[in-house]
Amino acid sequence: MQRGLDSETKKQLEEEEKKIISEEHWYLDLPELKEKESFIIEEQSFLLCEDLLYGRMSFRGFNPEVEKLMLQMNAKHKAEEVEDETVELDVSDEEMARRYETLVGTIGKKFARKRDHASYEEDENGDIKPIKAKKMFLKPQD
Amino acid sequence: MAEPVSVAAEYLAGSRARAARTVLGQVVLPGEELLLPEQEDAEGPGGAGERPLSLNAGARSRVRVVCGPGLRRCGDRLLVTKCGRLRHKEPGSGCGGGVYWVDSQQKRYVPVKGDHVIGIVTAKSGDIFKVDVGGSEPASLSYLSFEGATKRNRPNVQVGDLIYGQFVVANKDMEPEMVCIDSCGRANGMGVIGQDGLLFKVTLGLIRKLLAPDCEIIQEVGKLYPLEIVFGMNGRIWVKAKTIQQTLILANILEACEHMTSDQRKQIFSRLAES
């Protein structure tokens, strides 16, 4: 006696079900539209077209802040065309290295235990002396 | 003046699209179609208006062309929408076929993103100010868009103040929005314009002429006496000098210089310098 359906008939039924489901889905019956790549970009702004100066101006020292701004904005405008930009660091590398050197010592002191405080003695200048070798118990030789 | 008229008449008679390159510096009328340089090769002298636009992607590498104010894209061509002279700018660095635009003249300003304008505060409602910029609707300006403004530290702006700011949103579907800081959060000269001074209106073309890098008018004006000027791209200029008389002279010069020849202008400046 056959229990249930054959595997073949099962497969067929499944396929038919899938077909019914997919046919129910909506789709657009249009021909394939090819996207036209346009090489023309539309811009309504005059900023791209003409190099205009900055809108605030002051002459003969009437408003010193605006005069400073004028130099800044108009120079920025011209500097964009020249591509030599040197990145100015706020803090130089040497200063960074020095800071880190002292920083490690001061923070280390905070977490050092009382016994280790001896190794963090400070010089006259306030610099931390290099750590000396700890004195360990030496076993006497026979 | 006969030259642009004859050219236009010839065009209308022929009704053929002209190459943009040949029309540079000439007067163009709305409705004209202009061909970009790459398309000229295909269009022979006997070519009628219609030819199949076969875009052979492999054959030619197209360069990106920007069509500026006064021009619209129409298929692969440029369609002129304002009358004026056609201008072109070569690309400085990088790719691109440059910018084409029409140098036209008008008095009515249409808000454009990125433009610096002078506005007048007309209303203060809740957290935003309504600023009249000369467009079809007042622009909105949030109180947080000033340098150093926080919810507790509000800027000191009253109704009737003059604001120098730039647009961040400006299209035909939405109300324009302006701010008084740049993308880094710095004011860069934007914000409330100080006390006194005089605000007056001129045409948009004059503003662009005065803001050109090599404008002689501004250089000459700067030599007269200490003064401060703010130009808004919406056709508004604010001037301030030490006395009211000087301010008024300055305003008159700037309004009149649009229609003066350079000789007349030099005469006026020399007379002023004497007095």
PDB file of N, CA, C and O in Angstrom, chain A residues 37-60 62-63 66 69 73 76 83, chain B residues 36 62 64-69 72-73 76 89 101 112 114 164 188-189 208 211 213 218 222-224 226-231:
ATOM      1  N   GLU A  37      22.844  57.486 -20.553  1.00  0.00           N
ATOM      2  CA  GLU A  37      23.828  58.191 -19.743  1.00  0.00           C
ATOM      3  C   GLU A  37      23.995  59.585 -20.301  1.00  0.00           C
ATOM      4  O   GLU A  37      24.415  59.773 -21.422  1.00  0.00           O
ATOM      5  N   SER A  38      23.652  60.560 -19.486  1.00  0.00           N
ATOM      6  CA  SER A  38      23.728  61.915 -20.014  1.00  0.00           C
ATOM      7  C   SER A  38      25.044  62.530 -19.615  1.00  0.00           C
ATOM      8  O   SER A  38      25.508  62.384 -18.499  1.00  0.00           O
ATOM      9  N   PHE A  39      25.646  63.208 -20.534  1.00  0.00           N
ATOM     10  CA  PHE A  39      26.932  63.825 -20.274  1.00  0.00           C
ATOM     11  C   PHE A  39      26.803  65.305 -20.002  1.00  0.00           C
ATOM     12  O   PHE A  39      27.775  66.007 -19.976  1.00  0.00           O
ATOM     13  N   ILE A  40      25.591  65.740 -19.863  1.00  0.00           N
ATOM     14  CA  ILE A  40      25.393  67.158 -19.626  1.00  0.00           C
ATOM     15  C   ILE A  40      24.781  67.295 -18.244  1.00  0.00           C
ATOM     16  O   ILE A  40      23.771  66.679 -17.941  1.00  0.00           O
ATOM     17  N   ILE A  41      25.411  68.099 -17.420  1.00  0.00           N
ATOM     18  CA  ILE A  41      24.913  68.314 -16.058  1.00  0.00           C
ATOM     19  C   ILE A  41      24.330  69.712 -15.998  1.00  0.00           C
ATOM     20  O   ILE A  41      24.947  70.661 -16.477  1.00  0.00           O
ATOM     21  N   GLU A  42      23.157  69.830 -15.402  1.00  0.00           N
ATOM     22  CA  GLU A  42      22.519  71.150 -15.322  1.00  0.00           C
ATOM     23  C   GLU A  42      22.806  71.788 -13.975  1.00  0.00           C
ATOM     24  O   GLU A  42      22.592  71.174 -12.947  1.00  0.00           O
ATOM     25  N   GLU A  43      23.257  73.028 -13.985  1.00  0.00           N
ATOM     26  CA  GLU A  43      23.543  73.740 -12.752  1.00  0.00           C
ATOM     27  C   GLU A  43      22.967  75.126 -12.885  1.00  0.00           C
ATOM     28  O   GLU A  43      23.175  75.765 -13.911  1.00  0.00           O
ATOM     29  N   GLN A  44      22.278  75.591 -11.856  1.00  0.00           N
ATOM     30  CA  GLN A  44      21.678  76.914 -11.979  1.00  0.00           C
ATOM     31  C   GLN A  44      22.494  77.981 -11.286  1.00  0.00           C
ATOM     32  O   GLN A  44      22.064  79.116 -11.182  1.00  0.00           O
ATOM     33  N   SER A  45      23.643  77.613 -10.784  1.00  0.00           N
ATOM     34  CA  SER A  45      24.384  78.577  -9.976  1.00  0.00           C
ATOM     35  C   SER A  45      25.473  79.257 -10.785  1.00  0.00           C
ATOM     36  O   SER A  45      26.119  78.624 -11.607  1.00  0.00           O
ATOM     37  N   PHE A  46      25.696  80.523 -10.513  1.00  0.00           N
ATOM     38  CA  PHE A  46      26.757  81.249 -11.199  1.00  0.00           C
ATOM     39  C   PHE A  46      28.115  81.015 -10.574  1.00  0.00           C
ATOM     40  O   PHE A  46      29.123  81.482 -11.091  1.00  0.00           O
ATOM     41  N   LEU A  47      28.163  80.322  -9.436  1.00  0.00           N
ATOM     42  CA  LEU A  47      29.443  80.151  -8.766  1.00  0.00           C
ATOM     43  C   LEU A  47      30.408  79.330  -9.605  1.00  0.00           C
ATOM     44  O   LEU A  47      31.604  79.558  -9.614  1.00  0.00           O
ATOM     45  N   LEU A  48      29.849  78.353 -10.326  1.00  0.00           N
ATOM     46  CA  LEU A  48      30.706  77.501 -11.147  1.00  0.00           C
ATOM     47  C   LEU A  48      31.209  78.254 -12.358  1.00  0.00           C
ATOM     48  O   LEU A  48      32.284  77.990 -12.869  1.00  0.00           O
ATOM     49  N   CYS A  49      30.375  79.153 -12.844  1.00  0.00           N
ATOM     50  CA  CYS A  49      30.684  79.784 -14.123  1.00  0.00           C
ATOM     51  C   CYS A  49      31.753  80.845 -13.986  1.00  0.00           C
ATOM     52  O   CYS A  49      32.717  80.879 -14.719  1.00  0.00           O
ATOM     53  N   GLU A  50      31.520  81.762 -13.075  1.00  0.00           N
ATOM     54  CA  GLU A  50      32.438  82.889 -12.967  1.00  0.00           C
ATOM     55  C   GLU A  50      33.101  82.863 -11.608  1.00  0.00           C
ATOM     56  O   GLU A  50      32.484  82.559 -10.610  1.00  0.00           O
ATOM     57  N   ASP A  51      34.373  83.225 -11.564  1.00  0.00           N
ATOM     58  CA  ASP A  51      35.045  83.331 -10.270  1.00  0.00           C
ATOM     59  C   ASP A  51      34.672  84.655  -9.686  1.00  0.00           C
ATOM     60  O   ASP A  51      35.228  85.660 -10.066  1.00  0.00           O
ATOM     61  N   LEU A  52      33.743  84.628  -8.760  1.00  0.00           N
ATOM     62  CA  LEU A  52      33.364  85.903  -8.155  1.00  0.00           C
ATOM     63  C   LEU A  52      34.097  86.087  -6.842  1.00  0.00           C
ATOM     64  O   LEU A  52      34.363  85.124  -6.142  1.00  0.00           O
ATOM     65  N   LEU A  53      34.346  87.343  -6.503  1.00  0.00           N
ATOM     66  CA  LEU A  53      35.027  87.607  -5.240  1.00  0.00           C
ATOM     67  C   LEU A  53      34.061  87.437  -4.075  1.00  0.00           C
ATOM     68  O   LEU A  53      32.856  87.313  -4.263  1.00  0.00           O
ATOM     69  N   TYR A  54      34.611  87.502  -2.888  1.00  0.00           N
ATOM     70  CA  TYR A  54      33.780  87.408  -1.704  1.00  0.00           C
ATOM     71  C   TYR A  54      32.915  88.659  -1.572  1.00  0.00           C
ATOM     72  O   TYR A  54      33.366  89.760  -1.853  1.00  0.00           O
ATOM     73  N   GLY A  55      31.656  88.465  -1.111  1.00  0.00           N
ATOM     74  CA  GLY A  55      30.680  89.554  -1.152  1.00  0.00           C
ATOM     75  C   GLY A  55      30.864  90.684  -0.169  1.00  0.00           C
ATOM     76  O   GLY A  55      30.291  91.744  -0.342  1.00  0.00           O
ATOM     77  N   ARG A  56      31.621  90.483   0.899  1.00  0.00           N
ATOM     78  CA  ARG A  56      31.814  91.577   1.859  1.00  0.00           C
ATOM     79  C   ARG A  56      33.142  92.248   1.583  1.00  0.00           C
ATOM     80  O   ARG A  56      34.150  91.577   1.443  1.00  0.00           O
ATOM     81  N   MET A  57      33.113  93.554   1.521  1.00  0.00           N
ATOM     82  CA  MET A  57      34.359  94.269   1.251  1.00  0.00           C
ATOM     83  C   MET A  57      34.456  95.473   2.164  1.00  0.00           C
ATOM     84  O   MET A  57      33.442  96.107   2.479  1.00  0.00           O
ATOM     85  N   SER A  58      35.699  95.792   2.507  1.00  0.00           N
ATOM     86  CA  SER A  58      35.913  96.996   3.303  1.00  0.00           C
ATOM     87  C   SER A  58      37.171  97.651   2.783  1.00  0.00           C
ATOM     88  O   SER A  58      38.113  96.970   2.405  1.00  0.00           O
ATOM     89  N   PHE A  59      37.187  98.972   2.728  1.00  0.00           N
ATOM     90  CA  PHE A  59      38.342  99.665   2.177  1.00  0.00           C
ATOM     91  C   PHE A  59      38.867 100.694   3.150  1.00  0.00           C
ATOM     92  O   PHE A  59      38.118 101.293   3.917  1.00  0.00           O
ATOM     93  N   ARG A  60      40.153 100.900   3.098  1.00  0.00           N
ATOM     94  CA  ARG A  60      40.843 101.900   3.916  1.00  0.00           C
ATOM     95  C   ARG A  60      40.548 101.734   5.392  1.00  0.00           C
ATOM     96  O   ARG A  60      40.359 102.703   6.112  1.00  0.00           O
ATOM     97  N   PHE A  62      38.063 100.595   7.184  1.00  0.00           N
ATOM     98  CA  PHE A  62      36.790 100.920   7.825  1.00  0.00           C
ATOM     99  C   PHE A  62      36.348  99.818   8.777  1.00  0.00           C
ATOM    100  O   PHE A  62      35.830 100.068   9.849  1.00  0.00           O
ATOM    101  N   ASN A  63      36.547  98.568   8.362  1.00  0.00           N
ATOM    102  CA  ASN A  63      36.153  97.433   9.197  1.00  0.00           C
ATOM    103  C   ASN A  63      37.266  96.390   9.145  1.00  0.00           C
ATOM    104  O   ASN A  63      37.307  95.586   8.221  1.00  0.00           O
ATOM    105  N   VAL A  66      36.518  92.648   8.456  1.00  0.00           N
ATOM    106  CA  VAL A  66      36.113  92.320   7.090  1.00  0.00           C
ATOM    107  C   VAL A  66      37.318  92.337   6.163  1.00  0.00           C
ATOM    108  O   VAL A  66      37.414  91.539   5.232  1.00  0.00           O
ATOM    109  N   LEU A  69      38.997  89.116   6.547  1.00  0.00           N
ATOM    110  CA  LEU A  69      38.189  88.086   5.870  1.00  0.00           C
ATOM    111  C   LEU A  69      38.390  88.137   4.366  1.00  0.00           C
ATOM    112  O   LEU A  69      38.475  87.113   3.702  1.00  0.00           O
ATOM    113  N   MET A  73      39.423  84.933   2.278  1.00  0.00           N
ATOM    114  CA  MET A  73      38.528  84.274   1.334  1.00  0.00           C
ATOM    115  C   MET A  73      39.051  84.371  -0.085  1.00  0.00           C
ATOM    116  O   MET A  73      38.947  83.431  -0.849  1.00  0.00           O
ATOM    117  N   LYS A  76      42.023  82.051  -0.402  1.00  0.00           N
ATOM    118  CA  LYS A  76      41.588  80.648  -0.435  1.00  0.00           C
ATOM    119  C   LYS A  76      41.108  80.300  -1.828  1.00  0.00           C
ATOM    120  O   LYS A  76      41.348  79.244  -2.363  1.00  0.00           O
ATOM    121  N   GLU A  83      47.987  73.680  -6.525  1.00  0.00           N
ATOM    122  CA  GLU A  83      47.803  72.487  -5.700  1.00  0.00           C
ATOM    123  C   GLU A  83      48.957  72.211  -4.780  1.00  0.00           C
ATOM    124  O   GLU A  83      49.373  71.081  -4.623  1.00  0.00           O
TER     125      GLU A  83
ATOM    126  N   LEU B  36      27.104  70.418 -29.039  1.00  0.00           N
ATOM    127  CA  LEU B  36      28.359  70.375 -28.319  1.00  0.00           C
ATOM    128  C   LEU B  36      29.461  69.941 -29.260  1.00  0.00           C
ATOM    129  O   LEU B  36      29.199  69.306 -30.263  1.00  0.00           O
ATOM    130  N   ARG B  62      32.970  60.517 -24.153  1.00  0.00           N
ATOM    131  CA  ARG B  62      32.295  61.790 -23.969  1.00  0.00           C
ATOM    132  C   ARG B  62      32.839  62.483 -22.727  1.00  0.00           C
ATOM    133  O   ARG B  62      33.132  61.858 -21.734  1.00  0.00           O
ATOM    134  N   ARG B  64      32.182  65.308 -19.726  1.00  0.00           N
ATOM    135  CA  ARG B  64      31.051  65.893 -19.016  1.00  0.00           C
ATOM    136  C   ARG B  64      31.038  67.391 -19.216  1.00  0.00           C
ATOM    137  O   ARG B  64      32.006  68.062 -18.940  1.00  0.00           O
ATOM    138  N   VAL B  65      29.922  67.884 -19.649  1.00  0.00           N
ATOM    139  CA  VAL B  65      29.784  69.323 -19.864  1.00  0.00           C
ATOM    140  C   VAL B  65      28.744  69.832 -18.880  1.00  0.00           C
ATOM    141  O   VAL B  65      27.726  69.198 -18.664  1.00  0.00           O
ATOM    142  N   VAL B  66      29.004  70.967 -18.284  1.00  0.00           N
ATOM    143  CA  VAL B  66      28.049  71.542 -17.349  1.00  0.00           C
ATOM    144  C   VAL B  66      27.291  72.637 -18.079  1.00  0.00           C
ATOM    145  O   VAL B  66      27.899  73.520 -18.684  1.00  0.00           O
ATOM    146  N   CYS B  67      25.958  72.578 -18.012  1.00  0.00           N
ATOM    147  CA  CYS B  67      25.221  73.679 -18.619  1.00  0.00           C
ATOM    148  C   CYS B  67      24.703  74.556 -17.493  1.00  0.00           C
ATOM    149  O   CYS B  67      24.009  74.100 -16.606  1.00  0.00           O
ATOM    150  N   GLY B  68      25.105  75.800 -17.532  1.00  0.00           N
ATOM    151  CA  GLY B  68      24.836  76.719 -16.437  1.00  0.00           C
ATOM    152  C   GLY B  68      23.544  77.472 -16.616  1.00  0.00           C
ATOM    153  O   GLY B  68      22.665  77.046 -17.352  1.00  0.00           O
ATOM    154  N   PRO B  69      23.414  78.599 -15.946  1.00  0.00           N
ATOM    155  CA  PRO B  69      22.180  79.363 -15.991  1.00  0.00           C
ATOM    156  C   PRO B  69      21.855  79.827 -17.408  1.00  0.00           C
ATOM    157  O   PRO B  69      22.728  80.266 -18.145  1.00  0.00           O
ATOM    158  N   ARG B  72      19.429  74.685 -20.921  1.00  0.00           N
ATOM    159  CA  ARG B  72      18.821  73.447 -20.432  1.00  0.00           C
ATOM    160  C   ARG B  72      19.284  72.301 -21.306  1.00  0.00           C
ATOM    161  O   ARG B  72      19.629  72.493 -22.461  1.00  0.00           O
ATOM    162  N   ARG B  73      19.197  71.122 -20.756  1.00  0.00           N
ATOM    163  CA  ARG B  73      19.597  69.941 -21.517  1.00  0.00           C
ATOM    164  C   ARG B  73      18.417  69.482 -22.350  1.00  0.00           C
ATOM    165  O   ARG B  73      17.298  69.391 -21.853  1.00  0.00           O
ATOM    166  N   ASP B  76      20.724  65.489 -26.404  1.00  0.00           N
ATOM    167  CA  ASP B  76      22.178  65.631 -26.355  1.00  0.00           C
ATOM    168  C   ASP B  76      22.619  67.045 -26.637  1.00  0.00           C
ATOM    169  O   ASP B  76      23.806  67.314 -26.753  1.00  0.00           O
ATOM    170  N   LYS B  89      33.617  78.499 -20.181  1.00  0.00           N
ATOM    171  CA  LYS B  89      34.818  78.505 -19.351  1.00  0.00           C
ATOM    172  C   LYS B  89      35.473  77.140 -19.451  1.00  0.00           C
ATOM    173  O   LYS B  89      34.809  76.108 -19.303  1.00  0.00           O
ATOM    174  N   TRP B 101      27.314  78.942 -20.319  1.00  0.00           N
ATOM    175  CA  TRP B 101      26.180  79.623 -19.708  1.00  0.00           C
ATOM    176  C   TRP B 101      25.817  80.854 -20.531  1.00  0.00           C
ATOM    177  O   TRP B 101      26.569  81.259 -21.416  1.00  0.00           O
ATOM    178  N   VAL B 112      19.016  80.254  -5.440  1.00  0.00           N
ATOM    179  CA  VAL B 112      19.873  79.201  -5.961  1.00  0.00           C
ATOM    180  C   VAL B 112      20.733  78.721  -4.809  1.00  0.00           C
ATOM    181  O   VAL B 112      21.233  79.526  -4.030  1.00  0.00           O
ATOM    182  N   GLY B 114      23.657  77.774  -2.503  1.00  0.00           N
ATOM    183  CA  GLY B 114      25.043  78.196  -2.445  1.00  0.00           C
ATOM    184  C   GLY B 114      25.253  79.683  -2.624  1.00  0.00           C
ATOM    185  O   GLY B 114      26.353  80.186  -2.404  1.00  0.00           O
ATOM    186  N   TYR B 164      23.273  88.454   6.299  1.00  0.00           N
ATOM    187  CA  TYR B 164      24.055  87.995   5.151  1.00  0.00           C
ATOM    188  C   TYR B 164      24.247  86.506   5.322  1.00  0.00           C
ATOM    189  O   TYR B 164      24.909  86.072   6.259  1.00  0.00           O
ATOM    190  N   ASN B 188      32.415  82.999   8.874  1.00  0.00           N
ATOM    191  CA  ASN B 188      33.020  83.522   7.638  1.00  0.00           C
ATOM    192  C   ASN B 188      32.385  84.809   7.163  1.00  0.00           C
ATOM    193  O   ASN B 188      32.141  84.988   5.976  1.00  0.00           O
ATOM    194  N   GLY B 189      32.080  85.686   8.087  1.00  0.00           N
ATOM    195  CA  GLY B 189      31.517  86.978   7.686  1.00  0.00           C
ATOM    196  C   GLY B 189      30.018  86.990   7.543  1.00  0.00           C
ATOM    197  O   GLY B 189      29.426  88.036   7.309  1.00  0.00           O
ATOM    198  N   ARG B 208      27.134  90.816 -10.510  1.00  0.00           N
ATOM    199  CA  ARG B 208      28.169  89.907 -11.013  1.00  0.00           C
ATOM    200  C   ARG B 208      29.313  90.674 -11.641  1.00  0.00           C
ATOM    201  O   ARG B 208      30.473  90.302 -11.530  1.00  0.00           O
ATOM    202  N   LEU B 211      31.441  92.060  -8.846  1.00  0.00           N
ATOM    203  CA  LEU B 211      32.182  91.050  -8.096  1.00  0.00           C
ATOM    204  C   LEU B 211      33.206  90.321  -8.943  1.00  0.00           C
ATOM    205  O   LEU B 211      33.855  89.406  -8.468  1.00  0.00           O
ATOM    206  N   PRO B 213      36.674  89.471 -10.640  1.00  0.00           N
ATOM    207  CA  PRO B 213      37.987  89.686 -10.014  1.00  0.00           C
ATOM    208  C   PRO B 213      38.689  90.949 -10.489  1.00  0.00           C
ATOM    209  O   PRO B 213      39.416  91.573  -9.739  1.00  0.00           O
ATOM    210  N   ILE B 218      35.195  98.841  -8.493  1.00  0.00           N
ATOM    211  CA  ILE B 218      35.412  98.620  -7.061  1.00  0.00           C
ATOM    212  C   ILE B 218      36.772  99.145  -6.644  1.00  0.00           C
ATOM    213  O   ILE B 218      36.938  99.728  -5.577  1.00  0.00           O
ATOM    214  N   GLY B 222      37.198 102.092  -3.911  1.00  0.00           N
ATOM    215  CA  GLY B 222      37.938 101.849  -2.680  1.00  0.00           C
ATOM    216  C   GLY B 222      38.950 102.919  -2.371  1.00  0.00           C
ATOM    217  O   GLY B 222      39.374 103.060  -1.220  1.00  0.00           O
ATOM    218  N   LYS B 223      39.354 103.676  -3.392  1.00  0.00           N
ATOM    219  CA  LYS B 223      40.356 104.701  -3.134  1.00  0.00           C
ATOM    220  C   LYS B 223      39.757 106.009  -2.653  1.00  0.00           C
ATOM    221  O   LYS B 223      40.475 106.924  -2.280  1.00  0.00           O
ATOM    222  N   LEU B 224      38.433 106.131  -2.714  1.00  0.00           N
ATOM    223  CA  LEU B 224      37.824 107.429  -2.389  1.00  0.00           C
ATOM    224  C   LEU B 224      37.923 107.743  -0.909  1.00  0.00           C
ATOM    225  O   LEU B 224      38.527 108.726  -0.515  1.00  0.00           O
ATOM    226  N   PRO B 226      37.217 105.734   3.339  1.00  0.00           N
ATOM    227  CA  PRO B 226      36.958 104.468   4.042  1.00  0.00           C
ATOM    228  C   PRO B 226      35.481 104.109   3.935  1.00  0.00           C
ATOM    229  O   PRO B 226      34.620 104.934   4.171  1.00  0.00           O
ATOM    230  N   LEU B 227      35.227 102.874   3.546  1.00  0.00           N
ATOM    231  CA  LEU B 227      33.838 102.447   3.412  1.00  0.00           C
ATOM    232  C   LEU B 227      33.746 100.935   3.509  1.00  0.00           C
ATOM    233  O   LEU B 227      34.749 100.238   3.460  1.00  0.00           O
ATOM    234  N   GLU B 228      32.526 100.485   3.658  1.00  0.00           N
ATOM    235  CA  GLU B 228      32.269  99.047   3.712  1.00  0.00           C
ATOM    236  C   GLU B 228      31.096  98.741   2.796  1.00  0.00           C
ATOM    237  O   GLU B 228      30.111  99.476   2.780  1.00  0.00           O
ATOM    238  N   ILE B 229      31.217  97.664   2.029  1.00  0.00           N
ATOM    239  CA  ILE B 229      30.130  97.263   1.117  1.00  0.00           C
ATOM    240  C   ILE B 229      29.853  95.775   1.317  1.00  0.00           C
ATOM    241  O   ILE B 229      30.783  94.997   1.508  1.00  0.00           O
ATOM    242  N   VAL B 230      28.598  95.408   1.247  1.00  0.00           N
ATOM    243  CA  VAL B 230      28.231  93.988   1.226  1.00  0.00           C
ATOM    244  C   VAL B 230      27.370  93.778  -0.007  1.00  0.00           C
ATOM    245  O   VAL B 230      26.394  94.499  -0.217  1.00  0.00           O
ATOM    246  N   PHE B 231      27.750  92.786  -0.830  1.00  0.00           N
ATOM    247  CA  PHE B 231      26.990  92.479  -2.045  1.00  0.00           C
ATOM    248  C   PHE B 231      26.175  91.215  -1.836  1.00  0.00           C
ATOM    249  O   PHE B 231      26.722  90.196  -1.428  1.00  0.00           O
TER     250      PHE B 231
END
